[in-house]
């Protein structure tokens, strides 16, 4: 277990999440505490490792809302060895002394690459980053009530400005707080990555060339100007993809505003139909590139909080009709209290959450939940504001729910299954560990959201559908189609994880599917010859679904994220390659 509050054994820290803003963290070398209690910045090159450790610890407690003078005093008196003991002492001091002052604003060190990340995170253009931040600063008055409120609550001005820029000036204070707080997860995740998986700098020219040009085997011409923009990740105004607010795509079941017509490029028209998903909050230029390869189809960005009680911000590119969609019934619970009614008894009035943040592949630790219990139970009534802020930040980060007096706990795997729309025990049993269950669920579709988009196929294919499911995971698309009542005639499921393949196979047998399930391990082995053999057997595919890995797309430190050229996320080009082969073969066989 790790001091950060994370159970770290055997976890894949490349979560999907959709981690909304970059964490403008100050490196330990950025903070120097002077006798008058103010914080100044400096390079810190000559500081000792002990000083660096002390600075990090003081940063941690200052970020929780304790005055910097109080933090320094407690650390000097009790040392740095026992963080829990320090927290208890700080809480005691806060009761005996006056209310804590607002946290000291710490300016980012210009020498630290981690302190200067733009809201879209592409640091290949440092000038663009600085100009973006200046424009944001100009657009939000220093006297703005929301900005001042966020700063007084202990959030950094940089974080608050980014949140206001991304969500808009009309966003509520609660939305801004949720938006900012989840970003802190990523800092902890990146630190805990094993060395071989840590983000690295490197020359990816060869891989870029290989990935961007390998589709030439299909005989396509290279649009040189456009590809240059893709490779350099240039952000011209015409190509920019802006995330909508609210993030409801072309409409949701409970929203009165619907878009019923859109223009589909001729080259993209189905059948076969295709449906591609990935994290909405990807680095700059990623969704422009995905759209260009997928026949210039406009992305549909949707947050699953409009379908269930948990957020999941995703982008979908598809050529499906958007008229006459319908949701799965009964509609799932859309608030925490509706989804988990037993928590109502213990939910404190100062916890305003009604929705959970994006469900992760990892959970908060027992040590973290015990630390929260100790922090809260020291007070007979409501804890002071700085304690509330600390607890709420941790609850938002790790989706903790109240299960007893002063007791919080992470969601259980079967509760996550419910939120994501899977049948109970979908990932349970068969030798699957609890850790693997969280990992598989965290990387899955939200079934209700996907089913709403796929619902238009029910009238089109009353006798059943032939499905090619790439990066199948635990079968979110298959479950969605089954719950819609669309028979699965043939499913070719391609999934690298043996654990996930076993989950899909078990679900297929338990639901008494009448069709044929063909599972494969590697999308890169699915070439033209193998596709032709499969399609000659059952006559072609009606739908090609996939959500390629987001490992190189999600995360806080975009300067070391490789985007679509990364080892895992570059598999998107295999989705495109296979889809284009299927389309060409079906046109040829008509």
Coordinates of C-alpha atoms in Angstrom, one line a residue:
X1 CA 0.0 0.0 0.0
X2 CA 1.1 3.5 -0.7
X3 CA 1.2 6.7 1.4
X4 CA -0.7 8.5 -1.3
X5 CA -3.8 6.6 -0.3
X6 CA -3.8 4.1 -3.1
X7 CA -3.7 0.4 -3.2
X8 CA -0.9 0.0 -5.6
X9 CA -0.3 -3.7 -6.0
X10 CA -0.5 -4.9 -9.6
X11 CA -2.6 -1.9 -10.7
X12 CA -2.5 -0.5 -14.2
X13 CA -2.1 3.2 -13.6
X14 CA -2.9 4.1 -17.2
X15 CA -6.5 5.0 -16.4
X16 CA -9.0 6.3 -18.8
X17 CA -10.0 9.1 -16.9
X18 CA -10.7 11.7 -18.1
X19 CA -8.9 13.8 -15.9
X20 CA -10.0 17.2 -16.8
X21 CA -7.3 19.8 -16.2
X22 CA -3.6 19.6 -15.7
X23 CA -2.3 19.9 -12.2
X24 CA -0.3 23.1 -12.1
X25 CA 1.9 21.5 -9.4
X26 CA 4.9 23.3 -7.9
X27 CA 8.0 21.1 -7.7
X28 CA 9.6 20.8 -4.3
X29 CA 12.3 23.1 -5.5
X30 CA 9.8 25.9 -6.1
X31 CA 9.0 26.5 -2.4
X32 CA 11.1 28.3 0.2
X33 CA 9.6 29.3 3.5
X34 CA 11.1 32.4 5.0
X35 CA 10.9 33.6 8.6
X36 CA 7.8 35.8 8.0
X37 CA 5.9 32.8 6.8
X38 CA 5.7 33.8 3.1
X39 CA 6.5 31.4 0.3
X40 CA 9.0 32.4 -2.4
X41 CA 10.1 30.6 -5.5
X42 CA 13.6 29.6 -6.5
X43 CA 15.5 27.0 -8.5
X44 CA 16.5 25.1 -5.5
X45 CA 19.4 23.4 -7.2
X46 CA 21.5 23.6 -4.1
X47 CA 18.9 22.4 -1.7
X48 CA 19.4 19.0 0.0
X49 CA 17.1 16.0 -0.4
X50 CA 16.0 16.5 3.1
X51 CA 14.9 20.1 2.3
X52 CA 13.1 18.8 -0.8
X53 CA 11.2 16.3 1.3
X54 CA 10.3 18.9 3.9
X55 CA 9.0 21.2 1.2
X56 CA 6.8 18.6 -0.4
X57 CA 5.3 17.7 3.0
X58 CA 4.6 21.3 3.8
X59 CA 3.1 21.8 0.4
X60 CA 0.8 18.9 1.1
X61 CA -0.6 20.3 4.3
X62 CA -0.7 23.9 3.0
X63 CA -2.8 22.6 0.1
X64 CA -5.2 21.2 2.7
X65 CA -5.8 24.7 4.0
X66 CA -3.5 24.9 7.1
X67 CA -1.5 28.1 7.5
X68 CA 2.1 27.8 6.4
X69 CA 3.4 29.0 9.8
X70 CA 1.4 26.3 11.6
X71 CA 2.7 23.6 9.2
X72 CA 6.3 24.7 9.7
X73 CA 5.9 24.8 13.5
X74 CA 4.4 21.3 13.6
X75 CA 7.0 19.8 11.3
X76 CA 9.8 21.3 13.4
X77 CA 8.3 20.0 16.6
X78 CA 7.4 16.5 15.5
X79 CA 9.6 15.7 12.5
X80 CA 8.5 14.3 9.2
X81 CA 8.3 10.6 9.8
X82 CA 4.7 10.2 10.8
X83 CA 2.3 12.0 8.4
X84 CA -0.8 10.8 10.4
X85 CA 0.6 12.3 13.6
X86 CA 1.3 15.6 11.9
X87 CA -2.3 15.8 10.6
X88 CA -3.6 15.1 14.1
X89 CA -1.4 17.8 15.6
X90 CA -2.5 20.3 12.8
X91 CA -6.1 19.6 13.5
X92 CA -5.6 20.1 17.2
X93 CA -3.7 23.4 16.6
X94 CA -6.5 24.6 14.3
X95 CA -9.1 24.3 17.1
X96 CA -6.9 26.0 19.7
X97 CA -5.8 28.8 17.5
X98 CA -7.6 31.2 15.1
X99 CA -9.1 30.0 11.9
X100 CA -6.5 29.1 9.2
X101 CA -5.6 31.7 6.6
X102 CA -6.1 31.2 2.9
X103 CA -3.4 29.0 1.4
X104 CA -0.4 30.9 0.1
X105 CA -0.3 31.2 -3.6
X106 CA 2.9 29.6 -5.0
X107 CA 4.0 30.7 -8.4
X108 CA 5.2 27.9 -10.8
X109 CA 8.9 27.6 -11.3
X110 CA 9.6 28.5 -14.9
X111 CA 12.4 26.0 -14.8
X112 CA 10.0 23.1 -14.1
X113 CA 8.2 21.6 -17.1
X114 CA 5.5 20.3 -14.8
X115 CA 4.5 23.8 -13.8
X116 CA 3.7 25.2 -17.2
X117 CA 1.1 22.9 -18.8
X118 CA -1.6 24.4 -21.0
X119 CA -5.2 23.3 -20.7
X120 CA -4.8 21.0 -23.7
X121 CA -1.4 20.0 -22.7
X122 CA 0.6 20.1 -26.0
X123 CA 3.9 21.7 -24.9
X124 CA 5.5 21.5 -28.3
X125 CA 4.6 25.2 -28.7
X126 CA 5.5 27.0 -25.5
X127 CA 4.5 30.3 -26.9
X128 CA 1.0 29.0 -27.5
X129 CA 0.8 27.8 -23.9
X130 CA 1.7 31.2 -22.4
X131 CA -0.6 33.1 -24.8
X132 CA -3.5 30.7 -23.9
X133 CA -3.0 31.4 -20.2
X134 CA -2.8 35.2 -20.7
X135 CA -6.0 35.1 -22.7
X136 CA -7.7 33.1 -19.9
X137 CA -6.4 35.5 -17.3
X138 CA -7.7 38.5 -19.3
X139 CA -11.1 36.9 -19.8
X140 CA -11.8 36.4 -16.1
X141 CA -11.8 39.5 -13.9
X142 CA -9.7 39.2 -10.7
X143 CA -12.8 40.4 -8.9
X144 CA -14.9 37.6 -10.2
X145 CA -16.8 36.0 -7.4
X146 CA -16.3 32.4 -8.4
X147 CA -12.5 32.9 -8.9
X148 CA -12.2 34.5 -5.5
X149 CA -14.3 31.8 -3.9
X150 CA -12.1 29.0 -5.4
X151 CA -9.0 30.8 -4.2
X152 CA -10.4 31.2 -0.7
X153 CA -11.3 27.5 -0.7
X154 CA -7.6 26.7 -1.2
X155 CA -7.4 26.1 -5.0
X156 CA -4.6 27.7 -6.9
X157 CA -5.5 30.7 -9.2
X158 CA -4.1 28.9 -12.2
X159 CA -6.3 25.8 -11.6
X160 CA -9.3 28.0 -11.1
X161 CA -8.7 30.0 -14.3
X162 CA -8.3 26.8 -16.3
X163 CA -11.5 25.4 -14.9
X164 CA -13.5 28.6 -15.7
X165 CA -12.1 28.6 -19.2
X166 CA -13.0 25.0 -19.9
X167 CA -16.5 25.0 -18.2
X168 CA -17.4 28.6 -19.0
X169 CA -18.3 31.6 -16.9
X170 CA -21.8 30.4 -16.4
X171 CA -20.7 27.1 -14.7
X172 CA -21.6 26.7 -11.1
X173 CA -19.1 26.7 -8.2
X174 CA -19.8 23.0 -7.5
X175 CA -19.0 22.1 -11.1
X176 CA -15.8 24.1 -11.0
X177 CA -14.7 22.4 -7.7
X178 CA -15.5 18.9 -9.2
X179 CA -13.6 19.8 -12.3
X180 CA -10.4 20.9 -10.4
X181 CA -10.3 18.3 -7.7
X182 CA -10.1 15.2 -10.0
X183 CA -6.9 16.4 -11.6
X184 CA -4.9 15.7 -8.5
X185 CA -5.4 12.0 -9.0
X186 CA -3.2 12.0 -12.0
X187 CA -0.2 13.4 -10.2
X188 CA -0.3 10.5 -7.8
X189 CA -0.9 8.0 -10.6
X190 CA 2.1 9.1 -12.6
X191 CA 4.4 9.0 -9.6
X192 CA 3.4 5.4 -8.9
X193 CA 3.9 4.1 -12.4
X194 CA 6.6 1.4 -12.5
X195 CA 9.8 2.7 -14.1
X196 CA 9.3 0.9 -17.4
X197 CA 5.9 2.5 -17.8
X198 CA 6.8 6.0 -16.7
X199 CA 6.2 8.7 -19.3
X200 CA 9.5 9.2 -21.2
X201 CA 10.8 11.7 -23.7
X202 CA 12.1 10.3 -27.0
X203 CA 12.3 10.6 -30.7
X204 CA 9.1 9.1 -32.1
X205 CA 9.8 10.1 -35.7
X206 CA 10.1 6.5 -37.0
X207 CA 6.9 5.4 -35.2
X208 CA 5.0 8.5 -36.4
X209 CA 6.1 7.7 -40.0
X210 CA 5.1 4.1 -39.6
X211 CA 1.7 4.8 -38.1
X212 CA 0.7 7.6 -40.3
X213 CA 1.8 6.1 -43.5
X214 CA 1.1 2.4 -43.1
X215 CA -2.4 2.9 -44.5
X216 CA -0.7 3.5 -47.8
X217 CA -1.1 -0.2 -48.5
X218 CA -4.7 0.6 -49.2
X219 CA -3.6 2.8 -52.0
X220 CA -4.5 6.2 -50.5
X221 CA -2.7 9.4 -51.4
X222 CA -1.0 11.3 -48.7
X223 CA -2.4 14.8 -48.1
X224 CA 1.0 16.3 -47.3
X225 CA -0.1 19.6 -45.9
X226 CA -2.7 18.0 -43.7
X227 CA -0.3 15.3 -42.4
X228 CA 2.3 17.9 -41.6
X229 CA -0.3 19.6 -39.4
X230 CA -1.1 16.3 -37.8
X231 CA 2.5 15.4 -37.1
X232 CA 3.3 18.8 -35.7
X233 CA 0.0 19.0 -33.8
X234 CA -0.6 22.5 -35.1
X235 CA -3.8 24.0 -33.9
X236 CA -5.3 26.2 -36.5
X237 CA -8.7 27.7 -35.8
X238 CA -10.6 25.8 -38.4
X239 CA -9.4 22.4 -37.1
X240 CA -9.9 23.1 -33.3
X241 CA -12.3 20.7 -31.5
X242 CA -14.2 22.5 -28.7
X243 CA -15.8 20.4 -26.0
X244 CA -19.5 21.3 -25.5
X245 CA -20.9 22.4 -22.2
X246 CA -23.2 20.7 -21.3
X247 CA -21.6 17.6 -22.8
X248 CA -24.7 15.9 -24.2
X249 CA -23.6 15.2 -27.8
X250 CA -26.6 15.2 -30.2
X251 CA -29.0 14.8 -27.3
X252 CA -29.8 12.6 -24.3
X253 CA -33.0 10.8 -23.1
X254 CA -33.7 13.5 -20.4
X255 CA -32.7 16.5 -22.5
X256 CA -35.3 18.4 -24.5
X257 CA -32.7 19.7 -27.1
X258 CA -32.0 17.2 -29.9
X259 CA -30.0 17.4 -33.1
X260 CA -31.7 15.1 -35.6
X261 CA -29.8 15.9 -38.7
X262 CA -26.1 16.0 -39.5
X263 CA -24.0 15.7 -42.6
X264 CA -22.2 12.4 -43.1
X265 CA -19.4 12.5 -45.7
X266 CA -20.2 10.2 -48.6
X267 CA -17.1 8.1 -47.9
X268 CA -18.3 7.4 -44.4
X269 CA -21.8 6.3 -45.1
X270 CA -22.9 2.8 -44.0
X271 CA -23.3 0.0 -44.0
X272 CA -21.1 -1.2 -42.5
X273 CA -21.8 1.1 -39.6
X274 CA -18.9 2.0 -37.3
X275 CA -18.7 3.3 -33.7
X276 CA -15.4 4.5 -32.2
X277 CA -14.9 5.7 -28.6
X278 CA -12.1 7.4 -26.6
X279 CA -11.5 9.9 -23.8
X280 CA -12.9 13.3 -24.5
X281 CA -10.1 15.2 -22.7
X282 CA -7.3 14.1 -25.0
X283 CA -4.2 16.2 -25.8
X284 CA -4.5 19.0 -28.4
X285 CA -4.9 17.7 -31.9
X286 CA -5.9 14.2 -31.1
X287 CA -9.6 14.4 -31.9
X288 CA -8.8 16.4 -35.1
X289 CA -6.6 13.5 -36.2
X290 CA -9.1 10.8 -35.3
X291 CA -11.8 12.7 -37.2
X292 CA -9.7 13.1 -40.3
X293 CA -8.9 9.4 -40.4
X294 CA -12.5 8.4 -39.8
X295 CA -13.7 10.1 -42.9
X296 CA -14.0 13.6 -41.4
X297 CA -17.0 12.6 -39.3
X298 CA -17.8 15.1 -36.5
X299 CA -17.2 13.7 -33.0
X300 CA -20.1 13.4 -30.5
X301 CA -19.0 14.3 -27.0
X302 CA -21.1 12.9 -24.2
X303 CA -20.7 12.7 -20.4
X304 CA -22.4 9.7 -18.9
X305 CA -23.5 11.6 -15.9
X306 CA -26.6 12.4 -18.0
X307 CA -27.3 8.6 -18.2
X308 CA -26.2 7.4 -14.7
X309 CA -24.8 8.6 -11.4
X310 CA -21.1 8.7 -12.5
X311 CA -19.3 11.0 -14.9
X312 CA -17.5 9.5 -17.9
X313 CA -16.5 12.1 -20.5
X314 CA -16.1 10.4 -23.8
X315 CA -15.9 11.3 -27.5
X316 CA -17.7 9.1 -30.1
X317 CA -17.2 9.1 -33.8
X318 CA -19.8 7.1 -35.7
X319 CA -21.9 7.0 -38.9
X320 CA -25.1 5.9 -37.2
X321 CA -28.4 7.7 -37.7
X322 CA -29.3 10.0 -34.8
X323 CA -33.1 10.1 -35.3
X324 CA -35.4 8.1 -33.1
X325 CA -32.9 7.0 -30.5
X326 CA -34.3 5.5 -27.4
X327 CA -32.8 4.6 -24.0
X328 CA -32.6 1.3 -22.1
X329 CA -35.4 0.9 -19.7
X330 CA -35.8 1.2 -16.8
X331 CA -33.7 4.3 -16.7
X332 CA -30.8 3.8 -14.3
X333 CA -30.4 5.9 -11.1
X334 CA -28.9 9.3 -11.8
X335 CA -27.8 10.4 -8.4
X336 CA -25.6 8.8 -5.7
X337 CA -28.5 8.6 -3.2
X338 CA -30.7 6.9 -5.8
X339 CA -28.0 4.4 -6.8
X340 CA -27.0 3.6 -3.2
X341 CA -29.9 4.6 -0.9
X342 CA -28.2 3.1 2.2
X343 CA -25.7 5.9 2.1
X344 CA -28.4 8.6 2.8
X345 CA -28.4 7.9 6.5
X346 CA -24.7 8.7 6.9
X347 CA -24.2 11.4 4.2
X348 CA -23.2 14.7 5.9
X349 CA -24.9 17.9 5.0
X350 CA -21.6 19.5 4.1
X351 CA -20.9 16.9 1.3
X352 CA -22.8 18.4 -1.7
X353 CA -22.0 15.6 -4.1
X354 CA -24.9 14.2 -6.1
X355 CA -22.7 12.5 -8.8
X356 CA -19.6 10.4 -8.7
X357 CA -16.5 11.3 -10.8
X358 CA -15.2 9.1 -13.5
X359 CA -14.8 5.5 -12.3
X360 CA -11.1 4.6 -12.2
X361 CA -9.1 1.4 -12.6
X362 CA -7.9 1.8 -9.0
X363 CA -9.4 2.7 -5.6
X364 CA -8.5 4.5 -2.4
X365 CA -6.8 2.6 0.3
X366 CA -7.9 1.5 3.8
X367 CA -5.2 3.9 5.2
X368 CA -6.8 6.8 3.4
X369 CA -10.3 6.1 4.6
X370 CA -9.0 5.6 8.2
X371 CA -7.2 9.0 8.0
X372 CA -10.5 10.6 6.9
X373 CA -12.3 9.0 9.8
X374 CA -9.8 10.4 12.3
X375 CA -9.9 13.8 10.7
X376 CA -13.7 14.0 11.0
X377 CA -14.4 12.4 14.3
X378 CA -12.3 15.0 16.2
X379 CA -15.4 17.3 16.0
X380 CA -18.8 16.9 17.6
X381 CA -20.5 18.9 15.0
X382 CA -19.5 19.9 11.5
X383 CA -15.7 19.9 11.0
X384 CA -14.1 23.3 10.1
X385 CA -13.9 24.3 6.5
X386 CA -10.3 23.2 5.9
X387 CA -11.1 19.7 7.2
X388 CA -14.2 19.6 5.0
X389 CA -12.1 20.6 2.0
X390 CA -9.5 17.9 2.6
X391 CA -12.2 15.2 3.0
X392 CA -14.2 16.3 0.0
X393 CA -11.1 16.5 -2.2
X394 CA -10.2 12.9 -1.3
X395 CA -13.8 11.7 -1.7
X396 CA -14.0 13.3 -5.2
X397 CA -10.7 11.9 -6.2
X398 CA -11.4 8.3 -5.2
X399 CA -15.2 8.2 -5.4
X400 CA -15.6 7.5 -1.7
X401 CA -19.1 7.1 -0.3
X402 CA -20.4 7.4 3.3
X403 CA -21.1 4.0 4.8
X404 CA -21.3 4.8 8.5
X405 CA -20.8 7.6 11.1
X406 CA -17.6 9.4 9.9
X407 CA -16.8 6.4 7.7
X408 CA -16.2 6.5 4.0
X409 CA -15.3 3.6 1.7
X410 CA -14.5 3.0 -2.0
X411 CA -17.1 1.5 -4.3
X412 CA -17.3 -2.3 -4.4
X413 CA -16.8 -4.0 -7.9
X414 CA -20.5 -5.0 -8.1
X415 CA -21.5 -1.3 -7.3
X416 CA -19.3 -0.2 -10.2
X417 CA -20.9 -2.8 -12.4
X418 CA -24.3 -1.3 -11.6
X419 CA -23.1 2.3 -12.4
X420 CA -21.7 1.2 -15.7
X421 CA -24.8 -0.7 -16.8
X422 CA -23.4 -4.3 -16.6
X423 CA -25.3 -7.2 -15.1
X424 CA -24.5 -8.0 -11.5
X425 CA -21.5 -10.3 -11.1
X426 CA -20.5 -9.7 -14.7
X427 CA -16.9 -9.6 -13.7
X428 CA -17.1 -11.9 -10.7
X429 CA -15.8 -15.4 -10.4
X430 CA -13.9 -17.7 -12.7
X431 CA -10.5 -17.0 -11.0
X432 CA -10.8 -13.2 -11.6
X433 CA -9.1 -11.2 -8.9
X434 CA -10.7 -8.1 -7.3
X435 CA -7.9 -6.0 -8.7
X436 CA -8.6 -7.3 -12.2
X437 CA -12.3 -6.5 -11.8
X438 CA -11.6 -2.8 -11.0
X439 CA -9.1 -2.6 -13.9
X440 CA -11.5 -4.2 -16.4
X441 CA -14.5 -2.1 -15.3
X442 CA -12.4 1.1 -15.3
X443 CA -11.5 0.6 -18.9
X444 CA -15.0 -0.3 -20.1
X445 CA -17.9 1.4 -21.9
X446 CA -20.8 2.9 -20.0
X447 CA -23.5 0.6 -21.3
X448 CA -26.5 2.9 -21.1
X449 CA -24.7 5.7 -23.1
X450 CA -23.5 3.3 -25.8
X451 CA -26.9 1.6 -26.0
X452 CA -28.7 4.9 -26.6
X453 CA -26.4 5.5 -29.6
X454 CA -26.8 2.0 -30.9
X455 CA -30.6 1.8 -30.4
X456 CA -31.2 3.0 -34.0
X457 CA -30.0 -0.4 -35.2
X458 CA -32.9 -2.4 -33.7
X459 CA -35.4 -1.4 -36.4
X460 CA -32.7 -1.8 -39.1
X461 CA -31.6 -5.3 -38.1
X462 CA -34.7 -7.1 -36.6
X463 CA -33.2 -10.5 -37.4
X464 CA -29.8 -9.9 -35.8
X465 CA -26.5 -8.3 -36.5
X466 CA -22.9 -9.4 -37.4
X467 CA -20.5 -7.5 -35.1
X468 CA -16.8 -6.9 -35.3
X469 CA -15.8 -5.8 -31.8
X470 CA -12.2 -4.4 -31.6
X471 CA -10.6 -3.8 -28.2
X472 CA -13.7 -5.5 -26.8
X473 CA -12.8 -5.2 -23.1
X474 CA -15.5 -6.8 -21.1
X475 CA -18.0 -6.7 -23.9
X476 CA -19.8 -3.3 -23.3
X477 CA -21.0 -3.1 -26.9
X478 CA -22.2 -6.7 -26.9
X479 CA -24.1 -6.2 -23.6
X480 CA -25.6 -3.0 -24.9
X481 CA -26.9 -4.7 -28.1
X482 CA -28.2 -7.7 -26.1
X483 CA -30.1 -5.4 -23.6
X484 CA -31.6 -3.5 -26.6
X485 CA -33.0 -6.8 -27.8
X486 CA -30.8 -7.0 -31.0
X487 CA -29.9 -10.6 -31.7
X488 CA -26.1 -11.3 -32.0
X489 CA -25.7 -13.6 -35.0
X490 CA -21.9 -13.5 -35.2
X491 CA -19.5 -11.6 -33.0
X492 CA -15.8 -11.5 -33.8
X493 CA -14.3 -10.2 -30.6
X494 CA -10.7 -9.0 -30.5
X495 CA -9.2 -8.4 -27.1
X496 CA -5.7 -8.7 -25.7
X497 CA -6.5 -9.4 -22.1
X498 CA -7.2 -13.0 -21.3
X499 CA -9.2 -12.0 -18.2
X500 CA -11.5 -9.9 -20.4
X501 CA -11.9 -12.6 -23.0
X502 CA -12.9 -15.0 -20.2
X503 CA -15.5 -12.5 -18.9
X504 CA -17.1 -12.1 -22.4
X505 CA -17.1 -15.8 -23.0
X506 CA -18.7 -16.5 -19.6
X507 CA -21.4 -13.8 -20.3
X508 CA -22.1 -15.2 -23.7
X509 CA -22.8 -18.7 -22.2
X510 CA -24.8 -17.4 -19.2
X511 CA -27.1 -15.4 -21.5
X512 CA -27.7 -18.3 -23.8
X513 CA -26.6 -16.5 -26.9
X514 CA -27.7 -18.4 -30.1
X515 CA -25.1 -16.9 -32.4
X516 CA -21.4 -17.6 -32.9
X517 CA -18.7 -16.0 -30.8
X518 CA -15.2 -15.9 -32.3
X519 CA -12.5 -14.4 -30.1
X520 CA -9.1 -13.3 -31.1
X521 CA -6.2 -11.8 -29.1
X522 CA -4.4 -9.2 -31.3
X523 CA -5.8 -6.6 -33.7
X524 CA -2.5 -6.4 -35.5
X525 CA -2.9 -10.0 -36.6
X526 CA -6.3 -9.2 -38.2
X527 CA -5.2 -8.7 -41.7
X528 CA -6.9 -8.6 -45.1
X529 CA -6.6 -12.4 -45.6
X530 CA -8.1 -13.2 -42.2
X531 CA -10.9 -10.7 -42.6
X532 CA -11.8 -12.1 -46.0
X533 CA -12.0 -15.6 -44.6
X534 CA -14.3 -14.5 -41.8
X535 CA -16.5 -12.4 -44.1
X536 CA -16.9 -15.2 -46.7
X537 CA -18.2 -17.4 -43.9
X538 CA -21.1 -15.2 -42.7
X539 CA -21.4 -12.5 -45.4
X540 CA -19.8 -9.4 -43.9
X541 CA -20.1 -7.1 -40.9
X542 CA -23.0 -4.8 -40.1
X543 CA -21.2 -2.9 -37.3
X544 CA -17.5 -2.3 -36.4
X545 CA -17.2 -1.1 -32.8
X546 CA -14.0 -0.2 -30.9
X547 CA -12.4 1.9 -28.3
X548 CA -8.6 1.8 -28.6
X549 CA -6.4 2.2 -25.5
X550 CA -6.2 5.7 -24.0
X551 CA -2.9 5.1 -22.1
X552 CA -1.1 7.8 -24.0
X553 CA -4.0 10.2 -24.1
X554 CA -5.1 10.6 -20.5
X555 CA -3.0 12.1 -17.8
X556 CA -1.7 15.3 -16.3
X557 CA 1.8 15.7 -17.7
X558 CA 1.0 16.1 -21.4
X559 CA 4.6 17.1 -22.2
X560 CA 5.5 13.4 -21.8
X561 CA 2.3 12.0 -23.2
X562 CA 2.8 10.7 -26.8
X563 CA -0.8 11.1 -28.0
X564 CA -1.7 8.8 -30.9
X565 CA 1.9 8.1 -31.6
X566 CA 2.3 6.4 -28.2
X567 CA 2.8 2.7 -27.9
X568 CA -0.7 1.9 -26.8
X569 CA -2.9 4.6 -28.2
X570 CA -1.3 4.3 -31.7
X571 CA -3.5 1.1 -31.9
X572 CA -6.2 3.6 -33.1
X573 CA -4.6 3.3 -36.5
X574 CA -5.3 -0.5 -36.5
X575 CA -9.0 0.3 -35.9
X576 CA -8.9 2.6 -38.9
X577 CA -7.0 0.1 -41.0
X578 CA -9.4 -2.8 -40.2
X579 CA -12.5 -0.6 -40.7
X580 CA -11.3 0.6 -44.1
X581 CA -10.4 -3.0 -45.2
X582 CA -14.0 -4.1 -44.2
X583 CA -15.6 -1.2 -46.0
X584 CA -13.5 -1.8 -49.2
X585 CA -14.2 -5.5 -49.2
X586 CA -17.9 -5.1 -48.7
X587 CA -18.0 -2.6 -51.6
X588 CA -16.0 -4.9 -53.7
X589 CA -18.4 -7.9 -53.0
X590 CA -21.6 -6.0 -53.7

